[in-house]
Structures are given as C-alpha cells and as structure tokens.
PDB file of C-alpha atoms in Angstrom:
ATOM      1  CA  MET A   1     117.690 101.532  56.379  1.00 69.00           C
ATOM      2  CA  ASN A   2     114.434 103.397  57.068  1.00 78.00           C
ATOM      3  CA  ALA A   3     113.546 105.411  60.170  1.00 78.00           C
ATOM      4  CA  ASP A   4     111.456 102.597  61.669  1.00 80.00           C
ATOM      5  CA  SER A   5     114.415 100.210  61.540  1.00 86.00           C
ATOM      6  CA  VAL A   6     116.698 102.815  63.099  1.00 90.00           C
ATOM      7  CA  VAL A   7     114.291 103.349  65.996  1.00 90.00           C
ATOM      8  CA  THR A   8     113.847  99.594  66.512  1.00 90.00           C
ATOM      9  CA  LEU A   9     117.573  98.822  66.479  1.00 94.00           C
ATOM     10  CA  THR A  10     118.323 101.767  68.765  1.00 95.00           C
ATOM     11  CA  GLY A  11     115.658 100.502  71.146  1.00 95.00           C
ATOM     12  CA  ILE A  12     117.120  96.991  71.174  1.00 96.00           C
ATOM     13  CA  LEU A  13     120.595  98.376  71.922  1.00 97.00           C
ATOM     14  CA  ALA A  14     119.138 100.512  74.720  1.00 97.00           C
ATOM     15  CA  GLU A  15     117.336  97.459  76.142  1.00 97.00           C
ATOM     16  CA  ILE A  16     120.554  95.435  76.095  1.00 97.00           C
ATOM     17  CA  THR A  17     122.370  98.282  77.862  1.00 97.00           C
ATOM     18  CA  LEU A  18     119.569  98.521  80.434  1.00 97.00           C
ATOM     19  CA  VAL A  19     119.656  94.794  81.182  1.00 97.00           C
ATOM     20  CA  GLY A  20     123.432  95.031  81.614  1.00 97.00           C
ATOM     21  CA  LEU A  21     122.999  97.878  84.111  1.00 96.00           C
ATOM     22  CA  LEU A  22     120.267  95.978  85.972  1.00 96.00           C
ATOM     23  CA  LEU A  23     122.590  92.997  86.345  1.00 96.00           C
ATOM     24  CA  TYR A  24     125.476  95.271  87.379  1.00 95.00           C
ATOM     25  CA  ARG A  25     123.298  96.941  90.020  1.00 93.00           C
ATOM     26  CA  ARG A  26     122.029  93.509  91.148  1.00 92.00           C
ATOM     27  CA  MET A  27     118.434  94.462  90.473  1.00 93.00           C
ATOM     28  CA  GLY A  28     117.659  90.786  90.019  1.00 92.00           C
ATOM     29  CA  GLN A  29     117.303  90.660  93.798  1.00 90.00           C
ATOM     30  CA  LYS A  30     115.193  93.785  94.218  1.00 90.00           C
ATOM     31  CA  LEU A  31     113.230  94.023  90.946  1.00 94.00           C
ATOM     32  CA  PRO A  32     113.513  90.584  89.305  1.00 95.00           C
ATOM     33  CA  VAL A  33     110.266  90.911  87.334  1.00 96.00           C
ATOM     34  CA  PHE A  34     111.375  94.222  85.811  1.00 96.00           C
ATOM     35  CA  LEU A  35     114.623  92.505  84.796  1.00 97.00           C
ATOM     36  CA  VAL A  36     112.628  89.688  83.179  1.00 97.00           C
ATOM     37  CA  TYR A  37     110.403  92.259  81.419  1.00 97.00           C
ATOM     38  CA  CYS A  38     113.422  94.081  79.956  1.00 96.00           C
ATOM     39  CA  SER A  39     114.959  90.773  78.866  1.00 97.00           C
ATOM     40  CA  TRP A  40     111.678  89.788  77.221  1.00 96.00           C
ATOM     41  CA  ALA A  41     111.613  93.166  75.437  1.00 95.00           C
ATOM     42  CA  ILE A  42     114.984  92.358  73.851  1.00 96.00           C
ATOM     43  CA  LEU A  43     113.772  88.967  72.628  1.00 95.00           C
ATOM     44  CA  SER A  44     110.362  90.120  71.385  1.00 94.00           C
ATOM     45  CA  ASP A  45     111.671  93.255  69.646  1.00 93.00           C
ATOM     46  CA  SER A  46     114.511  91.306  68.025  1.00 94.00           C
ATOM     47  CA  PHE A  47     112.101  88.614  66.842  1.00 93.00           C
ATOM     48  CA  ALA A  48     109.610  91.173  65.475  1.00 89.00           C
ATOM     49  CA  PHE A  49     112.398  93.065  63.708  1.00 90.00           C
ATOM     50  CA  GLY A  50     113.738  89.872  62.157  1.00 90.00           C
ATOM     51  CA  MET A  51     110.259  88.913  60.936  1.00 87.00           C
ATOM     52  CA  ARG A  52     109.684  92.337  59.353  1.00 84.00           C
ATOM     53  CA  VAL A  53     113.052  92.247  57.572  1.00 84.00           C
ATOM     54  CA  PHE A  54     113.383  88.611  56.467  1.00 84.00           C
ATOM     55  CA  LEU A  55     109.758  87.395  56.383  1.00 80.00           C
ATOM     56  CA  PRO A  56     107.645  90.522  55.841  1.00 78.00           C
ATOM     57  CA  GLY A  57     104.788  88.536  54.350  1.00 75.00           C
ATOM     58  CA  ARG A  58     104.307  86.571  57.574  1.00 75.00           C
ATOM     59  CA  TYR A  59     104.384  89.543  59.926  1.00 74.00           C
ATOM     60  CA  SER A  60     100.785  90.360  60.781  1.00 73.00           C
ATOM     61  CA  VAL A  61      98.561  91.972  63.397  1.00 72.00           C
ATOM     62  CA  GLY A  62      97.962  88.509  64.855  1.00 75.00           C
ATOM     63  CA  LEU A  63     101.687  87.956  65.383  1.00 82.00           C
ATOM     64  CA  TYR A  64     102.036  91.391  66.965  1.00 79.00           C
ATOM     65  CA  LEU A  65      99.122  90.566  69.264  1.00 80.00           C
ATOM     66  CA  GLY A  66     100.774  87.283  70.218  1.00 86.00           C
ATOM     67  CA  LEU A  67     103.862  89.216  71.333  1.00 86.00           C
ATOM     68  CA  SER A  68     101.766  91.865  73.091  1.00 87.00           C
ATOM     69  CA  ILE A  69      99.893  89.478  75.414  1.00 90.00           C
ATOM     70  CA  PRO A  70     102.946  88.264  77.410  1.00 93.00           C
ATOM     71  CA  ASP A  71     104.241  91.845  77.346  1.00 92.00           C
ATOM     72  CA  PHE A  72     100.987  93.019  78.956  1.00 92.00           C
ATOM     73  CA  ALA A  73     101.103  90.201  81.530  1.00 93.00           C
ATOM     74  CA  LEU A  74     104.673  91.073  82.488  1.00 94.00           C
ATOM     75  CA  GLN A  75     103.745  94.738  82.865  1.00 93.00           C
ATOM     76  CA  LEU A  76     101.004  93.792  85.325  1.00 92.00           C
ATOM     77  CA  CYS A  77     103.535  91.753  87.271  1.00 95.00           C
ATOM     78  CA  VAL A  78     105.949  94.707  87.265  1.00 95.00           C
ATOM     79  CA  LEU A  79     103.245  96.933  88.784  1.00 94.00           C
ATOM     80  CA  VAL A  80     102.654  94.355  91.523  1.00 94.00           C
ATOM     81  CA  GLU A  81     106.400  94.115  92.113  1.00 94.00           C
ATOM     82  CA  LEU A  82     106.758  97.896  92.357  1.00 93.00           C
ATOM     83  CA  ALA A  83     103.913  98.123  94.874  1.00 90.00           C
ATOM     84  CA  TRP A  84     105.444  95.314  96.949  1.00 89.00           C
ATOM     85  CA  SER A  85     108.880  96.944  96.764  1.00 87.00           C
ATOM     86  CA  VAL A  86     107.460 100.288  97.910  1.00 84.00           C
ATOM     87  CA  LEU A  87     106.080  98.543 100.996  1.00 80.00           C
ATOM     88  CA  ARG A  88     109.481  97.058 101.836  1.00 78.00           C
ATOM     89  CA  PRO A  89     109.894  99.032 105.119  1.00 72.00           C
ATOM     90  CA  LEU A  90     106.670  97.460 106.440  1.00 73.00           C
ATOM     91  CA  ARG A  91     107.002  93.895 105.174  1.00 70.00           C
ATOM     92  CA  SER A  92     107.788  92.504 108.605  1.00 68.00           C
ATOM     93  CA  HIS A  93     104.380  93.761 109.806  1.00 69.00           C
ATOM     94  CA  LEU A  94     102.406  92.454 106.821  1.00 72.00           C
ATOM     95  CA  SER A  95     100.780  89.042 106.560  1.00 75.00           C
ATOM     96  CA  ARG A  96     101.563  86.467 103.873  1.00 76.00           C
ATOM     97  CA  THR A  97      98.366  87.433 102.060  1.00 82.00           C
ATOM     98  CA  ALA A  98      99.550  90.999 101.401  1.00 83.00           C
ATOM     99  CA  LEU A  99     101.283  90.186  98.107  1.00 87.00           C
ATOM    100  CA  PRO A 100      98.342  88.163  96.673  1.00 89.00           C
ATOM    101  CA  LEU A 101      96.013  90.992  97.702  1.00 88.00           C
ATOM    102  CA  ILE A 102      98.148  93.503  95.806  1.00 88.00           C
ATOM    103  CA  GLY A 103      98.053  91.253  92.758  1.00 91.00           C
ATOM    104  CA  ALA A 104      94.285  90.899  93.056  1.00 92.00           C
ATOM    105  CA  ALA A 105      93.913  94.677  93.321  1.00 91.00           C
ATOM    106  CA  VAL A 106      95.953  95.197  90.119  1.00 91.00           C
ATOM    107  CA  LEU A 107      93.872  92.595  88.268  1.00 92.00           C
ATOM    108  CA  ALA A 108      90.657  94.178  89.547  1.00 93.00           C
ATOM    109  CA  ALA A 109      91.818  97.587  88.310  1.00 92.00           C
ATOM    110  CA  GLY A 110      92.565  96.126  84.887  1.00 92.00           C
ATOM    111  CA  ALA A 111      89.160  94.430  84.759  1.00 92.00           C
ATOM    112  CA  ALA A 112      87.458  97.722  85.668  1.00 93.00           C
ATOM    113  CA  ILE A 113      89.341  99.648  82.956  1.00 91.00           C
ATOM    114  CA  TRP A 114      88.939  97.032  80.215  1.00 90.00           C
ATOM    115  CA  PRO A 115      85.311  97.835  79.194  1.00 86.00           C
ATOM    116  CA  PHE A 116      86.181 101.522  78.710  1.00 83.00           C
ATOM    117  CA  ALA A 117      89.269 100.890  76.568  1.00 80.00           C
ATOM    118  CA  GLY A 118      89.523  99.871  72.928  1.00 68.00           C
ATOM    119  CA  ILE A 119      88.109 102.999  71.276  1.00 65.00           C
ATOM    120  CA  THR A 120      89.727 103.133  67.842  1.00 61.00           C
ATOM    121  CA  GLY A 121      87.623 105.453  65.720  1.00 59.00           C
ATOM    122  CA  MET A 122      88.025 103.028  62.831  1.00 56.00           C
ATOM    123  CA  ASP A 123      85.098 101.928  60.708  1.00 56.00           C
ATOM    124  CA  ASP A 124      84.426  98.244  61.385  1.00 53.00           C
ATOM    125  CA  PRO A 125      87.855  97.197  62.750  1.00 61.00           C
ATOM    126  CA  SER A 126      88.700  93.490  62.836  1.00 72.00           C
ATOM    127  CA  SER A 127      88.239  91.664  66.129  1.00 78.00           C
ATOM    128  CA  THR A 128      92.000  91.036  66.378  1.00 77.00           C
ATOM    129  CA  TRP A 129      92.822  94.689  65.783  1.00 75.00           C
ATOM    130  CA  HIS A 130      90.206  95.851  68.286  1.00 76.00           C
ATOM    131  CA  PHE A 131      91.427  93.417  70.959  1.00 82.00           C
ATOM    132  CA  MET A 132      95.019  94.585  70.447  1.00 79.00           C
ATOM    133  CA  VAL A 133      94.056  98.253  70.825  1.00 79.00           C
ATOM    134  CA  GLN A 134      91.933  97.459  73.890  1.00 84.00           C
ATOM    135  CA  LEU A 135      94.878  95.611  75.445  1.00 86.00           C
ATOM    136  CA  GLN A 136      97.261  98.498  74.775  1.00 84.00           C
ATOM    137  CA  GLN A 137      94.908 101.153  76.110  1.00 87.00           C
ATOM    138  CA  THR A 138      94.116  99.162  79.271  1.00 90.00           C
ATOM    139  CA  ALA A 139      97.820  98.708  79.980  1.00 89.00           C
ATOM    140  CA  SER A 140      98.513 102.405  79.307  1.00 89.00           C
ATOM    141  CA  ILE A 141      95.770 103.610  81.644  1.00 91.00           C
ATOM    142  CA  MET A 142      96.940 101.290  84.429  1.00 93.00           C
ATOM    143  CA  ARG A 143     100.562 102.439  84.094  1.00 92.00           C
ATOM    144  CA  VAL A 144      99.540 106.103  84.162  1.00 93.00           C
ATOM    145  CA  LEU A 145      97.322 105.621  87.218  1.00 93.00           C
ATOM    146  CA  PHE A 146     100.068 103.741  89.039  1.00 93.00           C
ATOM    147  CA  PHE A 147     102.602 106.466  88.249  1.00 92.00           C
ATOM    148  CA  LEU A 148     100.220 109.194  89.433  1.00 92.00           C
ATOM    149  CA  LEU A 149      99.522 107.243  92.629  1.00 90.00           C
ATOM    150  CA  LEU A 150     103.226 106.965  93.417  1.00 88.00           C
ATOM    151  CA  ALA A 151     103.950 110.563  92.406  1.00 87.00           C
ATOM    152  CA  VAL A 152     101.120 112.015  94.501  1.00 85.00           C
ATOM    153  CA  GLY A 153     101.935 109.838  97.501  1.00 79.00           C
ATOM    154  CA  SER A 154     105.711 110.082  97.130  1.00 79.00           C
ATOM    155  CA  HIS A 155     106.082 112.346 100.182  1.00 75.00           C
ATOM    156  CA  MET A 156     104.161 110.099 102.540  1.00 75.00           C
ATOM    157  CA  LEU A 157     105.818 107.020 101.030  1.00 73.00           C
ATOM    158  CA  SER A 158     109.232 108.696 101.512  1.00 74.00           C
ATOM    159  CA  LEU A 159     110.034 108.242  97.818  1.00 79.00           C
ATOM    160  CA  SER A 160     112.269 110.551  95.801  1.00 80.00           C
ATOM    161  CA  TRP A 161     112.986 110.686  92.088  1.00 79.00           C
ATOM    162  CA  ARG A 162     116.185 108.757  92.787  1.00 81.00           C
ATOM    163  CA  ASP A 163     114.314 105.743  94.152  1.00 88.00           C
ATOM    164  CA  ARG A 164     114.210 102.831  91.722  1.00 91.00           C
ATOM    165  CA  GLU A 165     110.468 102.249  92.107  1.00 90.00           C
ATOM    166  CA  LEU A 166     109.591 105.801  91.136  1.00 91.00           C
ATOM    167  CA  GLN A 167     112.136 105.792  88.305  1.00 93.00           C
ATOM    168  CA  VAL A 168     110.612 102.665  86.780  1.00 95.00           C
ATOM    169  CA  ALA A 169     107.089 104.053  87.221  1.00 94.00           C
ATOM    170  CA  THR A 170     108.124 107.380  85.667  1.00 94.00           C
ATOM    171  CA  GLY A 171     109.447 105.677  82.543  1.00 94.00           C
ATOM    172  CA  PHE A 172     106.239 103.677  82.210  1.00 94.00           C
ATOM    173  CA  GLY A 173     104.116 106.748  82.911  1.00 93.00           C
ATOM    174  CA  PHE A 174     105.744 108.913  80.243  1.00 94.00           C
ATOM    175  CA  TYR A 175     105.276 106.622  77.290  1.00 90.00           C
ATOM    176  CA  SER A 176     101.856 105.568  78.566  1.00 91.00           C
ATOM    177  CA  LEU A 177     100.709 109.195  78.462  1.00 92.00           C
ATOM    178  CA  VAL A 178     101.881 109.366  74.852  1.00 90.00           C
ATOM    179  CA  SER A 179     100.010 106.126  74.102  1.00 86.00           C
ATOM    180  CA  LEU A 180      96.805 107.565  75.548  1.00 85.00           C
ATOM    181  CA  GLY A 181      97.298 110.767  73.583  1.00 84.00           C
ATOM    182  CA  VAL A 182      97.629 108.724  70.393  1.00 80.00           C
ATOM    183  CA  ALA A 183      94.476 106.792  71.319  1.00 75.00           C
ATOM    184  CA  VAL A 184      92.555 110.065  71.668  1.00 74.00           C
ATOM    185  CA  LEU A 185      93.797 111.281  68.284  1.00 74.00           C
ATOM    186  CA  ASN A 186      92.681 108.031  66.710  1.00 65.00           C
ATOM    187  CA  THR A 187      89.084 108.295  67.887  1.00 63.00           C
ATOM    188  CA  HIS A 188      88.035 110.311  64.808  1.00 59.00           C
ATOM    189  CA  HIS A 189      87.902 108.464  61.484  1.00 52.00           C
ATOM    190  CA  ALA A 190      91.132 106.580  62.022  1.00 55.00           C
ATOM    191  CA  THR A 191      92.660 104.323  59.399  1.00 58.00           C
ATOM    192  CA  ALA A 192      95.207 101.540  59.683  1.00 58.00           C
ATOM    193  CA  GLU A 193      97.811 103.744  58.002  1.00 62.00           C
ATOM    194  CA  ARG A 194      97.160 106.568  60.446  1.00 61.00           C
ATOM    195  CA  PHE A 195      97.441 104.103  63.333  1.00 62.00           C
ATOM    196  CA  LYS A 196     100.887 103.074  62.129  1.00 63.00           C
ATOM    197  CA  ASN A 197     102.051 106.672  61.753  1.00 66.00           C
ATOM    198  CA  LEU A 198     100.806 107.787  65.165  1.00 69.00           C
ATOM    199  CA  TYR A 199     102.069 104.708  66.987  1.00 72.00           C
ATOM    200  CA  TYR A 200     105.473 105.600  65.608  1.00 81.00           C
ATOM    201  CA  ALA A 201     105.309 108.376  68.223  1.00 83.00           C
ATOM    202  CA  VAL A 202     104.650 105.698  70.870  1.00 85.00           C
ATOM    203  CA  ALA A 203     107.797 103.864  69.780  1.00 88.00           C
ATOM    204  CA  ILE A 204     109.789 107.097  70.092  1.00 91.00           C
ATOM    205  CA  SER A 205     108.364 107.732  73.568  1.00 93.00           C
ATOM    206  CA  PHE A 206     109.295 104.209  74.711  1.00 94.00           C
ATOM    207  CA  LEU A 207     112.792 104.805  73.367  1.00 95.00           C
ATOM    208  CA  CYS A 208     112.947 107.967  75.483  1.00 95.00           C
ATOM    209  CA  SER A 209     111.840 105.945  78.526  1.00 96.00           C
ATOM    210  CA  LEU A 210     114.617 103.428  77.824  1.00 96.00           C
ATOM    211  CA  PHE A 211     117.169 106.248  77.710  1.00 97.00           C
ATOM    212  CA  TYR A 212     115.763 107.586  80.986  1.00 97.00           C
ATOM    213  CA  TRP A 213     116.057 104.156  82.631  1.00 97.00           C
ATOM    214  CA  VAL A 214     119.600 103.713  81.340  1.00 97.00           C
ATOM    215  CA  GLY A 215     120.578 107.109  82.757  1.00 96.00           C
ATOM    216  CA  SER A 216     118.825 106.372  86.069  1.00 94.00           C
ATOM    217  CA  PHE A 217     120.329 102.923  86.632  1.00 95.00           C
ATOM    218  CA  ALA A 218     123.759 104.184  85.606  1.00 94.00           C
ATOM    219  CA  GLN A 219     123.676 106.177  88.852  1.00 91.00           C
ATOM    220  CA  LYS A 220     123.721 104.823  92.386  1.00 87.00           C
ATOM    221  CA  GLU A 221     120.405 104.447  94.144  1.00 79.00           C
ATOM    222  CA  ALA A 222     119.497 106.882  96.890  1.00 71.00           C
ATOM    223  CA  GLU A 223     119.188 105.519 100.414  1.00 70.00           C
ATOM    224  CA  ARG A 224     115.580 104.650 101.177  1.00 63.00           C
ATOM    225  CA  HIS A 225     113.967 106.465 104.116  1.00 62.00           C
ATOM    226  CA  GLU A 226     111.227 105.226 106.391  1.00 62.00           C
ATOM    227  CA  PHE A 227     107.595 106.086 105.757  1.00 57.00           C
ATOM    228  CA  THR A 228     106.145 109.180 107.340  1.00 61.00           C
ATOM    229  CA  PRO A 229     104.390 108.422 110.656  1.00 64.00           C
ATOM    230  CA  GLN A 230     100.992 109.134 109.081  1.00 59.00           C
ATOM    231  CA  MET A 231     101.514 106.670 106.225  1.00 60.00           C
ATOM    232  CA  ARG A 232     103.043 104.059 108.510  1.00 60.00           C
ATOM    233  CA  HIS A 233     100.056 104.260 110.868  1.00 61.00           C
ATOM    234  CA  THR A 234      97.589 104.094 107.958  1.00 59.00           C
ATOM    235  CA  LEU A 235      99.222 101.059 106.344  1.00 58.00           C
ATOM    236  CA  LEU A 236      99.560  99.199 109.633  1.00 58.00           C
ATOM    237  CA  ALA A 237      95.916  99.914 110.450  1.00 60.00           C
ATOM    238  CA  LEU A 238      94.878  98.656 107.022  1.00 55.00           C
ATOM    239  CA  ALA A 239      96.989  95.506 107.412  1.00 56.00           C
ATOM    240  CA  GLY A 240      95.472  94.929 110.851  1.00 57.00           C
ATOM    241  CA  ALA A 241      91.946  95.304 109.502  1.00 54.00           C
ATOM    242  CA  VAL A 242      92.644  92.782 106.740  1.00 52.00           C
ATOM    243  CA  HIS A 243      94.094  90.339 109.290  1.00 54.00           C
ATOM    244  CA  VAL A 244      91.054  90.679 111.579  1.00 49.00           C
ATOM    245  CA  THR A 245      88.648  90.197 108.663  1.00 53.00           C
ATOM    246  CA  ARG A 246      90.475  87.074 107.567  1.00 55.00           C
ATOM    247  CA  ALA A 247      90.439  85.672 111.117  1.00 52.00           C
ATOM    248  CA  ASN A 248      86.700  86.308 111.422  1.00 53.00           C
ATOM    249  CA  LEU A 249      86.054  84.514 108.123  1.00 51.00           C
ATOM    250  CA  GLU A 250      88.118  81.525 109.259  1.00 55.00           C
ATOM    251  CA  ASP A 251      86.156  81.373 112.534  1.00 55.00           C
ATOM    252  CA  LEU A 252      82.877  81.671 110.663  1.00 54.00           C
ATOM    253  CA  GLN A 253      83.513  78.722 108.338  1.00 53.00           C
ATOM    254  CA  PRO A 254      83.572  76.003 111.091  1.00 55.00           C
ATOM    255  CA  ALA A 255      80.460  77.511 112.642  1.00 49.00           C
ATOM    256  CA  GLN A 256      78.621  77.394 109.318  1.00 51.00           C
ATOM    257  CA  ALA A 257      79.755  73.814 108.714  1.00 52.00           C
ATOM    258  CA  LYS A 258      78.501  72.815 112.161  1.00 54.00           C
ATOM    259  CA  GLY A 259      75.168  74.557 111.606  1.00 54.00           C
ATOM    260  CA  ALA A 260      74.723  72.771 108.280  1.00 51.00           C
ATOM    261  CA  GLY A 261      74.891  69.313 109.950  1.00 50.00           C
ATOM    262  CA  PRO A 262      71.906  66.990 110.592  1.00 47.00           C
ATOM    263  CA  ARG A 263      69.239  68.232 113.013  1.00 40.00           C
TER     264      ARG A 263
END
C-alpha cells in the first residue's frame, strides 16, 4: 500500500469518526449542513479510492471534477450555516429575509473571487483542468476570508476557540491556506506531475483539519455568550436598515404600477 492510499484511508476513518461525534453531540440540530458535508466526504472519498484501486483506467480529471462540484456547493452552504449560527443570539430580532441575504452575500463573494482564481502556471492546460483549479482556488479563498472574518471579529461576536462555529472555520481555514500556498507555488512552469505532488500536501493538511475537528468535537462545547453591546447595536441597526429598505421598495411598487396605468 502506497503513501497516497494510507493518507486516503486514514482520512476516511477520520471522517467516519467525525460523523459519529457529530451525531453523538447532536450537531444535526445545530450544524446539519456541516454534518451532511462530512457524510458526503465519506462517500466521495470512498468512491474515488475504490475507482483508483479497482478501475484506475476510468479515474480521470473529469470524474474528480464531478465529485468536486457538489463538494464546493456544500462548502458554500456550510459557510452560510456558520454565519447564521453565529447570529443565533439575534435571530429573534432578524427578519425572514436575513438567511437568504446571507446566502446571497456568500454567492456574491464567490462570484467576485472567481475571475481572479484559476492561475495554474501550466502551459496550455485543458479546459476541465483549468475549471477544476479555478473552483478549488475560489473555494479556498472564500474559506480563508470567512475564517479571518470570524477570527478578527471573535471578540465582538463573543466567540472563543471552543465555540463550534470557530472550530469548523479554523479547520477550513488551515487547509485552505495550504491550498493557496500550493496554488502560488504552481504559478511558475507547473506540470501535471508537480500538481499531483504538491496537492499531496493539501491532502495532508485536510487530514490535519479532520484530526482537529475530531479532537474539538470530542470535547464539550463552551457556553455561548451574548454579543458585545457594540456588535449587538451594529447588527440590530443593520437589520433595521434592511427592513426599512424592503418596506420602502414594497410601497414603491404599487405606486409605480398605478403611475403606469392609462392616462
């Protein structure tokens, strides 16, 4: 058994252990999307490993891309879920549009990052390979930015390193930083073989994140504190401004419809 197989099998075992801990801690109620993401990771990694071992001739970049797209979509949903979970102390003051707005903000951030990602350094890469790299780099940048946002604002958000949201974001942030570092190294005359060797480091970093999550969820969660008064006032003011803007738009629509009638 080669080193790649050892890393993959160790990762699958760590993912199974993590899902077991998430179910034991009843995270299906608090972070259901993260639970689904970890469950998907078990299935996708097991399928990819089986294809490489038993049908190596059919395992291709296109198949890897097909597994990466739902993985990327689930990661976006996890970021939305983490943001919504962080705002839990203020949910009673937020409108029903708050969650869709958070989702729209995450999608807008991904759309803004997308044109700047996908730098491979390879001479004439295939369209499939380039799209896969662009997808990975966009996801990595978004995870790093989200982690930095939570880490910088952790005091005002009353988050500690024992809070589940920050633990999940930390695991994502660590291996995303490694992914970005690999992307930078691959910007100079990269080859497919070099890509495989360097992304082996990404696999190791994700394995480290899995171990971190297993260790974190093996411990009890710290009691969540309320937001600082400054952050609470800021978020409530922002929610109020969004509510007023929405009300003004709703009032404006009947007026425009009336003005567009026959004269």
